[in-house]
């Protein structure tokens, strides 16, 4: 890695919605010019208005616009962008995109393509981090033939999970409870993996039941410094879609945080990671923790970490991409208070979370002490079925978790969105639930113990 700082003046944001706005804000504070790209339905979108300049990249389906490497690089060259920030989703974890940027002489504000690739293959990721001393769930290490997998299943024991090597985020996962079901489940899992990812490679893991999903934010610079920024509790989810995240986790203590943090740093070092990344863990009732996967991108829920560490993760990403050192050492990371994020989605919580589309005819956004709103929409915005239903993130900070919860209840009651249905009533019910308030929940809570009615 070169020690000469990479100077940039203009950043293209290869994304839309709230995260494009979030990245543009960081760029503007740093005095950088910004380039937005937009599909035909996003002509009047908030990210287009906030950027210094904006270019059309095609029709609404993402594969013809936000997922087109060719169109985005063409805009970057025409606009004279020196760097590209991919946000999350879309092209953020495509190693060929990161590499194509570099090949064009454009800085990629994210990890090296090699690190994205190593963590993208979940079997390679397991092997690589295990060699670095990271605890993984007992399971298989290689892409094994069917007979060997059946044998391994017997050794691992039931219940177990069959997971797609190219999967992640719960896609292509299948639970098997009995040996007599294994062969059928394996064939179905391979078929699904082939259809979804173009390859049928799978691996096995023992099923860890009733675990929490806790992730560690890491930052790594090109000079070999790697630090952790504490954890985020992400167990409040439904069908692998996170709905609410918080920092710190109500389950965590300083000793476990330090152990998990050091393990997360070891996982990042194992793939020569540079930039911001997140290590996902399952943590069982006995506080055993296991590596699940690494997300090689900025995450939706990064603001809760920003509020408790008082660090701007996006600015840090840009600083790292410019070749500078991290702005803080591990000892200088001090966590203060508690932060909670509610994802505000255009979906109907009373009708199976069915996505809701329409025109936002009026809107009141909460504000006041301890309240941050990262929104991708304003009054007049059109909510189409083409993209993710997340409209905004409401993030509240307090001196304690209790104060953050009080502020969140207050802020949710101020939020008015007219024209589309939202999941605000879900969050209001959740924040009144005794178990949630007590911090007594795991990843099964929303689906198995929580009823909206
Ligand atoms: C697991 C698991 C239990 N045991 N692996 C789902 C998303 C993907 N990142 C991995 N996932 C899981 N892997 C073993 N060996 C349970 C889950 C899981 C889960 C994980 C994180 C957050 C929410 C979840 C909901 C259901 C299942």
GROMACS .gro file of N, CA and C in nm, residues 204-360:
model
  471
  204UNK      N    1  -2.240  -2.726   0.605
  204UNK     CA    2  -2.326  -2.758   0.719
  204UNK      C    3  -2.277  -2.686   0.844
  205UNK      N    4  -2.372  -2.649   0.929
  205UNK     CA    5  -2.339  -2.597   1.061
  205UNK      C    6  -2.437  -2.655   1.161
  206UNK      N    7  -2.387  -2.685   1.280
  206UNK     CA    8  -2.476  -2.719   1.391
  206UNK      C    9  -2.569  -2.600   1.414
  207UNK      N   10  -2.696  -2.625   1.442
  207UNK     CA   11  -2.790  -2.515   1.469
  207UNK      C   12  -2.773  -2.466   1.612
  208UNK      N   13  -2.747  -2.336   1.625
  208UNK     CA   14  -2.739  -2.274   1.757
  208UNK      C   15  -2.877  -2.213   1.784
  209UNK      N   16  -2.948  -2.268   1.882
  209UNK     CA   17  -3.086  -2.224   1.905
  209UNK      C   18  -3.094  -2.112   2.008
  210UNK      N   19  -3.192  -2.024   1.985
  210UNK     CA   20  -3.219  -1.916   2.081
  210UNK      C   21  -3.102  -1.823   2.102
  211UNK      N   22  -3.026  -1.796   1.994
  211UNK     CA   23  -2.909  -1.709   2.007
  211UNK      C   24  -2.946  -1.565   1.975
  212UNK      N   25  -2.860  -1.476   2.018
  212UNK     CA   26  -2.871  -1.336   1.980
  212UNK      C   27  -2.781  -1.310   1.861
  213UNK      N   28  -2.817  -1.208   1.784
  213UNK     CA   29  -2.734  -1.165   1.673
  213UNK      C   30  -2.665  -1.037   1.715
  214UNK      N   31  -2.536  -1.046   1.738
  214UNK     CA   32  -2.458  -0.931   1.782
  214UNK      C   33  -2.343  -0.912   1.684
  215UNK      N   34  -2.324  -0.788   1.638
  215UNK     CA   35  -2.220  -0.763   1.539
  215UNK      C   36  -2.123  -0.658   1.589
  216UNK      N   37  -2.000  -0.668   1.544
  216UNK     CA   38  -1.894  -0.576   1.586
  216UNK      C   39  -1.850  -0.492   1.466
  217UNK      N   40  -1.853  -0.359   1.484
  217UNK     CA   41  -1.804  -0.267   1.380
  217UNK      C   42  -1.653  -0.257   1.390
  218UNK      N   43  -1.586  -0.273   1.277
  218UNK     CA   44  -1.441  -0.252   1.276
  218UNK      C   45  -1.404  -0.145   1.173
  219UNK      N   46  -1.290  -0.082   1.197
  219UNK     CA   47  -1.230   0.012   1.101
  219UNK      C   48  -1.085  -0.029   1.083
  220UNK      N   49  -1.039  -0.032   0.958
  220UNK     CA   50  -0.900  -0.067   0.931
  220UNK      C   51  -0.843   0.033   0.831
  221UNK      N   52  -0.722   0.083   0.857
  221UNK     CA   53  -0.660   0.172   0.759
  221UNK      C   54  -0.555   0.096   0.678
  222UNK      N   55  -0.497   0.163   0.581
  222UNK     CA   56  -0.401   0.098   0.491
  222UNK      C   57  -0.262   0.090   0.554
  223UNK      N   58  -0.251   0.131   0.681
  223UNK     CA   59  -0.121   0.128   0.749
  223UNK      C   60  -0.114   0.015   0.851
  224UNK      N   61  -0.214  -0.073   0.849
  224UNK     CA   62  -0.213  -0.187   0.940
  224UNK      C   63  -0.283  -0.165   1.073
  225UNK      N   64  -0.345  -0.049   1.091
  225UNK     CA   65  -0.421  -0.026   1.215
  225UNK      C   66  -0.563  -0.079   1.199
  226UNK      N   67  -0.607  -0.160   1.296
  226UNK     CA   68  -0.744  -0.213   1.294
  226UNK      C   69  -0.803  -0.192   1.433
  227UNK      N   70  -0.920  -0.130   1.441
  227UNK     CA   71  -0.985  -0.109   1.571
  227UNK      C   72  -1.131  -0.156   1.566
  228UNK      N   73  -1.187  -0.181   1.685
  228UNK     CA   74  -1.330  -0.213   1.692
  228UNK      C   75  -1.403  -0.100   1.764
  229UNK      N   76  -1.529  -0.079   1.721
  229UNK     CA   77  -1.611   0.030   1.777
  229UNK      C   78  -1.726  -0.026   1.858
  230UNK      N   79  -1.704  -0.138   1.926
  230UNK     CA   80  -1.811  -0.197   2.007
  230UNK      C   81  -1.912  -0.269   1.921
  231UNK      N   82  -2.023  -0.308   1.987
  231UNK     CA   83  -2.119  -0.396   1.920
  231UNK      C   84  -2.249  -0.326   1.886
  232UNK      N   85  -2.327  -0.394   1.803
  232UNK     CA   86  -2.468  -0.359   1.781
  232UNK      C   87  -2.551  -0.484   1.806
  233UNK      N   88  -2.660  -0.465   1.877
  233UNK     CA   89  -2.755  -0.575   1.901
  233UNK      C   90  -2.854  -0.572   1.786
  234UNK      N   91  -2.863  -0.683   1.711
  234UNK     CA   92  -2.948  -0.686   1.590
  234UNK      C   93  -3.046  -0.801   1.592
  235UNK      N   94  -3.086  -0.847   1.712
  235UNK     CA   95  -3.174  -0.964   1.720
  235UNK      C   96  -3.319  -0.934   1.683
  236UNK      N   97  -3.357  -0.804   1.685
  236UNK     CA   98  -3.496  -0.770   1.652
  236UNK      C   99  -3.509  -0.764   1.500
  237UNK      N  100  -3.552  -0.877   1.444
  237UNK     CA  101  -3.564  -0.889   1.300
  237UNK      C  102  -3.679  -0.982   1.268
  238UNK      N  103  -3.723  -0.974   1.142
  238UNK     CA  104  -3.832  -1.058   1.095
  238UNK      C  105  -3.795  -1.107   0.956
  239UNK      N  106  -3.794  -1.236   0.937
  239UNK     CA  107  -3.755  -1.296   0.808
  239UNK      C  108  -3.624  -1.239   0.756
  240UNK      N  109  -3.526  -1.231   0.844
  240UNK     CA  110  -3.391  -1.183   0.813
  240UNK      C  111  -3.386  -1.036   0.774
  241UNK      N  112  -3.494  -0.963   0.799
  241UNK     CA  113  -3.490  -0.818   0.781
  241UNK      C  114  -3.483  -0.755   0.921
  242UNK      N  115  -3.374  -0.685   0.947
  242UNK     CA  116  -3.363  -0.619   1.077
  242UNK      C  117  -3.464  -0.505   1.083
  243UNK      N  118  -3.523  -0.487   1.202
  243UNK     CA  119  -3.623  -0.381   1.218
  243UNK      C  120  -3.577  -0.275   1.317
  244UNK      N  121  -3.498  -0.318   1.415
  244UNK     CA  122  -3.450  -0.226   1.519
  244UNK      C  123  -3.313  -0.274   1.562
  245UNK      N  124  -3.221  -0.181   1.580
  245UNK     CA  125  -3.087  -0.214   1.627
  245UNK      C  126  -3.049  -0.121   1.741
  246UNK      N  127  -2.962  -0.168   1.829
  246UNK     CA  128  -2.919  -0.081   1.937
  246UNK      C  129  -2.773  -0.102   1.973
  247UNK      N  130  -2.714   0.001   2.033
  247UNK     CA  131  -2.579  -0.005   2.085
  247UNK      C  132  -2.577   0.067   2.219
  248UNK      N  133  -2.518   0.009   2.325
  248UNK     CA  134  -2.464  -0.127   2.327
  248UNK      C  135  -2.578  -0.230   2.333
  249UNK      N  136  -2.543  -0.360   2.324
  249UNK     CA  137  -2.641  -0.466   2.345
  249UNK      C  138  -2.673  -0.475   2.493
  250UNK      N  139  -2.802  -0.486   2.530
  250UNK     CA  140  -2.835  -0.499   2.673
  250UNK      C  141  -2.778  -0.626   2.735
  251UNK      N  142  -2.729  -0.718   2.652
  251UNK     CA  143  -2.678  -0.848   2.696
  251UNK      C  144  -2.527  -0.841   2.723
  252UNK      N  145  -2.464  -0.732   2.682
  252UNK     CA  146  -2.316  -0.728   2.678
  252UNK      C  147  -2.257  -0.678   2.808
  253UNK      N  148  -2.134  -0.723   2.837
  253UNK     CA  149  -2.056  -0.659   2.944
  253UNK      C  150  -1.916  -0.628   2.887
  254UNK      N  151  -1.838  -0.553   2.965
  254UNK     CA  152  -1.708  -0.504   2.914
  254UNK      C  153  -1.613  -0.618   2.878
  255UNK      N  154  -1.618  -0.725   2.957
  255UNK     CA  155  -1.526  -0.837   2.933
  255UNK      C  156  -1.560  -0.906   2.801
  256UNK      N  157  -1.689  -0.936   2.777
  256UNK     CA  158  -1.730  -1.001   2.652
  256UNK      C  159  -1.707  -0.908   2.533
  257UNK      N  160  -1.733  -0.779   2.554
  257UNK     CA  161  -1.712  -0.682   2.445
  257UNK      C  162  -1.566  -0.681   2.400
  258UNK      N  163  -1.478  -0.683   2.496
  258UNK     CA  164  -1.335  -0.680   2.461
  258UNK      C  165  -1.294  -0.808   2.390
  259UNK      N  166  -1.342  -0.924   2.441
  259UNK     CA  167  -1.306  -1.051   2.375
  259UNK      C  168  -1.361  -1.057   2.233
  260UNK      N  169  -1.489  -1.019   2.216
  260UNK     CA  170  -1.548  -1.023   2.081
  260UNK      C  171  -1.481  -0.919   1.990
  261UNK      N  172  -1.448  -0.805   2.046
  261UNK     CA  173  -1.381  -0.700   1.968
  261UNK      C  174  -1.246  -0.746   1.917
  262UNK      N  175  -1.170  -0.811   2.003
  262UNK     CA  176  -1.037  -0.857   1.963
  262UNK      C  177  -1.046  -0.968   1.858
  263UNK      N  178  -1.148  -1.054   1.873
  263UNK     CA  179  -1.171  -1.160   1.773
  263UNK      C  180  -1.212  -1.098   1.639
  264UNK      N  181  -1.296  -0.994   1.644
  264UNK     CA  182  -1.340  -0.927   1.521
  264UNK      C  183  -1.219  -0.864   1.448
  265UNK      N  184  -1.131  -0.805   1.525
  265UNK     CA  185  -1.009  -0.747   1.466
  265UNK      C  186  -0.925  -0.857   1.401
  266UNK      N  187  -0.915  -0.973   1.467
  266UNK     CA  188  -0.839  -1.086   1.410
  266UNK      C  189  -0.902  -1.133   1.279
  267UNK      N  190  -1.037  -1.136   1.274
  267UNK     CA  191  -1.107  -1.178   1.151
  267UNK      C  192  -1.076  -1.080   1.037
  268UNK      N  193  -1.078  -0.951   1.068
  268UNK     CA  194  -1.050  -0.849   0.966
  268UNK      C  195  -0.905  -0.861   0.917
  269UNK      N  196  -0.814  -0.879   1.012
  269UNK     CA  197  -0.672  -0.893   0.974
  269UNK      C  198  -0.649  -1.016   0.886
  270UNK      N  199  -0.730  -1.122   0.908
  270UNK     CA  200  -0.711  -1.248   0.835
  270UNK      C  201  -0.731  -1.231   0.685
  271UNK      N  202  -0.809  -1.128   0.643
  271UNK     CA  203  -0.829  -1.103   0.500
  271UNK      C  204  -0.764  -0.971   0.457
  272UNK      N  205  -0.669  -0.921   0.539
  272UNK     CA  206  -0.602  -0.793   0.510
  272UNK      C  207  -0.703  -0.683   0.483
  273UNK      N  208  -0.802  -0.676   0.571
  273UNK     CA  209  -0.912  -0.584   0.552
  273UNK      C  210  -0.867  -0.439   0.562
  274UNK      N  211  -0.925  -0.354   0.478
  274UNK     CA  212  -0.906  -0.209   0.486
  274UNK      C  213  -1.044  -0.145   0.468
  275UNK      N  214  -1.073  -0.040   0.543
  275UNK     CA  215  -1.199   0.036   0.543
  275UNK      C  216  -1.295  -0.015   0.652
  276UNK      N  217  -1.423   0.020   0.643
  276UNK     CA  218  -1.520  -0.016   0.749
  276UNK      C  219  -1.580  -0.152   0.718
  277UNK      N  220  -1.596  -0.233   0.820
  277UNK     CA  221  -1.655  -0.365   0.802
  277UNK      C  222  -1.723  -0.410   0.930
  278UNK      N  223  -1.804  -0.514   0.919
  278UNK     CA  224  -1.878  -0.563   1.036
  278UNK      C  225  -1.869  -0.714   1.044
  279UNK      N  226  -1.835  -0.763   1.164
  279UNK     CA  227  -1.830  -0.906   1.187
  279UNK      C  228  -1.957  -0.947   1.262
  280UNK      N  229  -2.034  -1.039   1.202
  280UNK     CA  230  -2.158  -1.086   1.264
  280UNK      C  231  -2.130  -1.210   1.348
  281UNK      N  232  -2.188  -1.211   1.467
  281UNK     CA  233  -2.174  -1.327   1.556
  281UNK      C  234  -2.311  -1.374   1.603
  282UNK      N  235  -2.320  -1.504   1.631
  282UNK     CA  236  -2.429  -1.557   1.712
  282UNK      C  237  -2.375  -1.568   1.853
  283UNK      N  238  -2.454  -1.527   1.952
  283UNK     CA  239  -2.412  -1.537   2.092
  283UNK      C  240  -2.519  -1.616   2.166
  284UNK      N  241  -2.482  -1.731   2.222
  284UNK     CA  242  -2.584  -1.813   2.288
  284UNK      C  243  -2.604  -1.771   2.434
  285UNK      N  244  -2.700  -1.837   2.501
  285UNK     CA  245  -2.737  -1.796   2.637
  285UNK      C  246  -2.620  -1.804   2.733
  286UNK      N  247  -2.527  -1.896   2.705
  286UNK     CA  248  -2.410  -1.911   2.792
  286UNK      C  249  -2.295  -1.818   2.754
  287UNK      N  250  -2.325  -1.723   2.662
  287UNK     CA  251  -2.227  -1.624   2.616
  287UNK      C  252  -2.115  -1.684   2.533
  288UNK      N  253  -2.138  -1.804   2.478
  288UNK     CA  254  -2.046  -1.853   2.376
  288UNK      C  255  -2.076  -1.775   2.249
  289UNK      N  256  -1.973  -1.733   2.176
  289UNK     CA  257  -2.000  -1.661   2.051
  289UNK      C  258  -1.930  -1.729   1.934
  290UNK      N  259  -1.996  -1.718   1.818
  290UNK     CA  260  -1.950  -1.785   1.697
  290UNK      C  261  -1.957  -1.688   1.580
  291UNK      N  262  -1.853  -1.686   1.499
  291UNK     CA  263  -1.850  -1.607   1.375
  291UNK      C  264  -1.959  -1.657   1.280
  292UNK      N  265  -2.037  -1.566   1.224
  292UNK     CA  266  -2.134  -1.604   1.120
  292UNK      C  267  -2.086  -1.562   0.982
  293UNK      N  268  -2.065  -1.432   0.964
  293UNK     CA  269  -2.013  -1.382   0.837
  293UNK      C  270  -1.961  -1.241   0.858
  294UNK      N  271  -1.888  -1.192   0.759
  294UNK     CA  272  -1.843  -1.053   0.765
  294UNK      C  273  -1.911  -0.974   0.654
  295UNK      N  274  -1.967  -0.860   0.690
  295UNK     CA  275  -2.026  -0.770   0.591
  295UNK      C  276  -1.920  -0.668   0.552
  296UNK      N  277  -1.882  -0.672   0.425
  296UNK     CA  278  -1.769  -0.591   0.378
  296UNK      C  279  -1.818  -0.458   0.321
  297UNK      N  280  -1.898  -0.388   0.401
  297UNK     CA  281  -1.960  -0.264   0.355
  297UNK      C  282  -1.998  -0.177   0.474
  298UNK      N  283  -2.038  -0.054   0.447
  298UNK     CA  284  -2.105   0.030   0.545
  298UNK      C  285  -2.242  -0.033   0.568
  299UNK      N  286  -2.289  -0.040   0.694
  299UNK     CA  287  -2.419  -0.102   0.716
  299UNK      C  288  -2.530  -0.002   0.744
  300UNK      N  289  -2.653  -0.047   0.719
  300UNK     CA  290  -2.771   0.036   0.745
  300UNK      C  291  -2.762   0.094   0.887
  301UNK      N  292  -2.729   0.008   0.984
  301UNK     CA  293  -2.740   0.044   1.126
  301UNK      C  294  -2.616   0.114   1.182
  302UNK      N  295  -2.524   0.161   1.093
  302UNK     CA  296  -2.403   0.226   1.144
  302UNK      C  297  -2.429   0.346   1.235
  303UNK      N  298  -2.543   0.419   1.221
  303UNK     CA  299  -2.559   0.538   1.306
  303UNK      C  300  -2.563   0.509   1.456
  304UNK      N  301  -2.612   0.393   1.500
  304UNK     CA  302  -2.615   0.370   1.646
  304UNK      C  303  -2.473   0.367   1.701
  305UNK      N  304  -2.380   0.313   1.622
  305UNK     CA  305  -2.239   0.312   1.665
  305UNK      C  306  -2.183   0.454   1.663
  306UNK      N  307  -2.221   0.532   1.561
  306UNK     CA  308  -2.174   0.671   1.555
  306UNK      C  309  -2.219   0.749   1.678
  307UNK      N  310  -2.342   0.728   1.722
  307UNK     CA  311  -2.394   0.806   1.835
  307UNK      C  312  -2.328   0.767   1.967
  308UNK      N  313  -2.292   0.641   1.986
  308UNK     CA  314  -2.230   0.604   2.115
  308UNK      C  315  -2.078   0.624   2.114
  309UNK      N  316  -2.017   0.633   1.996
  309UNK     CA  317  -1.871   0.656   1.991
  309UNK      C  318  -1.836   0.799   1.954
  310UNK      N  319  -1.936   0.877   1.908
  310UNK     CA  320  -1.912   1.014   1.860
  310UNK      C  321  -1.809   1.017   1.747
  311UNK      N  322  -1.818   0.918   1.658
  311UNK     CA  323  -1.728   0.909   1.543
  311UNK      C  324  -1.815   0.905   1.417
  312UNK      N  325  -1.771   0.972   1.311
  312UNK     CA  326  -1.844   0.969   1.184
  312UNK      C  327  -1.783   0.860   1.097
  313UNK      N  328  -1.853   0.747   1.085
  313UNK     CA  329  -1.797   0.630   1.017
  313UNK      C  330  -1.777   0.657   0.868
  314UNK      N  331  -1.865   0.733   0.806
  314UNK     CA  332  -1.851   0.761   0.662
  314UNK      C  333  -1.729   0.851   0.637
  315UNK      N  334  -1.711   0.952   0.722
  315UNK     CA  335  -1.591   1.036   0.707
  315UNK      C  336  -1.466   0.952   0.728
  316UNK      N  337  -1.475   0.858   0.822
  316UNK     CA  338  -1.361   0.771   0.849
  316UNK      C  339  -1.331   0.685   0.725
  317UNK      N  340  -1.437   0.637   0.658
  317UNK     CA  341  -1.418   0.558   0.535
  317UNK      C  342  -1.344   0.639   0.427
  318UNK      N  343  -1.383   0.766   0.415
  318UNK     CA  344  -1.320   0.852   0.313
  318UNK      C  345  -1.175   0.878   0.349
  319UNK      N  346  -1.152   0.905   0.477
  319UNK     CA  347  -1.016   0.926   0.526
  319UNK      C  348  -0.927   0.805   0.497
  320UNK      N  349  -0.981   0.686   0.521
  320UNK     CA  350  -0.907   0.561   0.497
  320UNK      C  351  -0.877   0.547   0.347
  321UNK      N  352  -0.978   0.573   0.263
  321UNK     CA  353  -0.960   0.560   0.117
  321UNK      C  354  -0.857   0.660   0.065
  322UNK      N  355  -0.840   0.772   0.136
  322UNK     CA  356  -0.739   0.870   0.098
  322UNK      C  357  -0.599   0.831   0.143
  323UNK      N  358  -0.589   0.720   0.214
  323UNK     CA  359  -0.458   0.670   0.256
  323UNK      C  360  -0.411   0.725   0.389
  324UNK      N  361  -0.501   0.794   0.461
  324UNK     CA  362  -0.461   0.849   0.590
  324UNK      C  363  -0.483   0.746   0.701
  325UNK      N  364  -0.425   0.775   0.817
  325UNK     CA  365  -0.442   0.685   0.931
  325UNK      C  366  -0.577   0.707   0.997
  326UNK      N  367  -0.627   0.605   1.069
  326UNK     CA  368  -0.751   0.620   1.146
  326UNK      C  369  -0.738   0.741   1.237
  327UNK      N  370  -0.849   0.810   1.259
  327UNK     CA  371  -0.842   0.930   1.342
  327UNK      C  372  -0.826   0.897   1.490
  328UNK      N  373  -0.854   0.771   1.529
  328UNK     CA  374  -0.841   0.733   1.670
  328UNK      C  375  -0.773   0.597   1.686
  329UNK      N  376  -0.709   0.581   1.799
  329UNK     CA  377  -0.654   0.450   1.837
  329UNK      C  378  -0.763   0.375   1.916
  330UNK      N  379  -0.741   0.246   1.942
  330UNK     CA  380  -0.839   0.168   2.019
  330UNK      C  381  -0.864   0.233   2.156
  331UNK      N  382  -0.757   0.281   2.220
  331UNK     CA  383  -0.769   0.340   2.354
  331UNK      C  384  -0.853   0.467   2.350
  332UNK      N  385  -0.858   0.533   2.234
  332UNK     CA  386  -0.934   0.658   2.223
  332UNK      C  387  -1.082   0.636   2.188
  333UNK      N  388  -1.121   0.509   2.174
  333UNK     CA  389  -1.262   0.479   2.151
  333UNK      C  390  -1.331   0.466   2.287
  334UNK      N  391  -1.416   0.563   2.319
  334UNK     CA  392  -1.489   0.560   2.446
  334UNK      C  393  -1.638   0.560   2.412
  335UNK      N  394  -1.710   0.462   2.466
  335UNK     CA  395  -1.854   0.456   2.437
  335UNK      C  396  -1.929   0.531   2.546
  336UNK      N  397  -2.026   0.608   2.504
  336UNK     CA  398  -2.104   0.688   2.599
  336UNK      C  399  -2.253   0.676   2.568
  337UNK      N  400  -2.332   0.637   2.667
  337UNK     CA  401  -2.476   0.633   2.653
  337UNK      C  402  -2.525   0.515   2.571
  338UNK      N  403  -2.648   0.528   2.518
  338UNK     CA  404  -2.711   0.420   2.442
  338UNK      C  405  -2.786   0.478   2.324
  339UNK      N  406  -2.786   0.404   2.213
  339UNK     CA  407  -2.857   0.451   2.093
  339UNK      C  408  -2.943   0.338   2.038
  340UNK      N  409  -3.058   0.375   1.986
  340UNK     CA  410  -3.152   0.279   1.927
  340UNK      C  411  -3.194   0.332   1.790
  341UNK      N  412  -3.204   0.241   1.695
  341UNK     CA  413  -3.249   0.279   1.560
  341UNK      C  414  -3.375   0.201   1.524
  342UNK      N  415  -3.478   0.271   1.480
  342UNK     CA  416  -3.596   0.206   1.422
  342UNK      C  417  -3.594   0.229   1.271
  343UNK      N  418  -3.603   0.120   1.197
  343UNK     CA  419  -3.611   0.133   1.050
  343UNK      C  420  -3.756   0.164   1.015
  344UNK      N  421  -3.779   0.277   0.950
  344UNK     CA  422  -3.913   0.319   0.911
  344UNK      C  423  -3.937   0.271   0.767
  345UNK      N  424  -4.020   0.166   0.755
  345UNK     CA  425  -4.043   0.104   0.625
  345UNK      C  426  -4.183   0.134   0.574
  346UNK      N  427  -4.195   0.146   0.442
  346UNK     CA  428  -4.328   0.160   0.380
  346UNK      C  429  -4.385   0.020   0.365
  347UNK      N  430  -4.445  -0.028   0.473
  347UNK     CA  431  -4.507  -0.160   0.473
  347UNK      C  432  -4.614  -0.164   0.581
  348UNK      N  433  -4.710  -0.255   0.563
  348UNK     CA  434  -4.826  -0.259   0.652
  348UNK      C  435  -4.809  -0.366   0.760
  349UNK      N  436  -4.778  -0.325   0.884
  349UNK     CA  437  -4.754  -0.425   0.989
  349UNK      C  438  -4.880  -0.502   1.027
  350UNK      N  439  -4.998  -0.448   0.990
  350UNK     CA  440  -5.123  -0.518   1.020
  350UNK      C  441  -5.160  -0.615   0.909
  351UNK      N  442  -5.085  -0.615   0.799
  351UNK     CA  443  -5.114  -0.704   0.687
  351UNK      C  444  -4.986  -0.774   0.642
  352UNK      N  445  -4.926  -0.849   0.736
  352UNK     CA  446  -4.810  -0.932   0.704
  352UNK      C  447  -4.693  -0.852   0.646
  353UNK      N  448  -4.680  -0.725   0.686
  353UNK     CA  449  -4.571  -0.638   0.642
  353UNK      C  450  -4.566  -0.625   0.489
  354UNK      N  451  -4.683  -0.625   0.428
  354UNK     CA  452  -4.693  -0.608   0.282
  354UNK      C  453  -4.639  -0.470   0.243
  355UNK      N  454  -4.547  -0.463   0.145
  355UNK     CA  455  -4.495  -0.333   0.102
  355UNK      C  456  -4.608  -0.241   0.057
  356UNK      N  457  -4.594  -0.112   0.089
  356UNK     CA  458  -4.696  -0.013   0.057
  356UNK      C  459  -4.633   0.091  -0.037
  357UNK      N  460  -4.701   0.121  -0.146
  357UNK     CA  461  -4.648   0.220  -0.241
  357UNK      C  462  -4.742   0.339  -0.247
  358UNK      N  463  -4.694   0.449  -0.303
  358UNK     CA  464  -4.779   0.568  -0.316
  358UNK      C  465  -4.698   0.696  -0.312
  359UNK      N  466  -4.770   0.804  -0.288
  359UNK     CA  467  -4.713   0.939  -0.293
  359UNK      C  468  -4.715   0.994  -0.151
  360UNK      N  469  -4.603   1.040  -0.099
  360UNK     CA  470  -4.602   1.098   0.036
  360UNK      C  471  -4.660   1.238   0.026
   0.00000   0.00000   0.00000
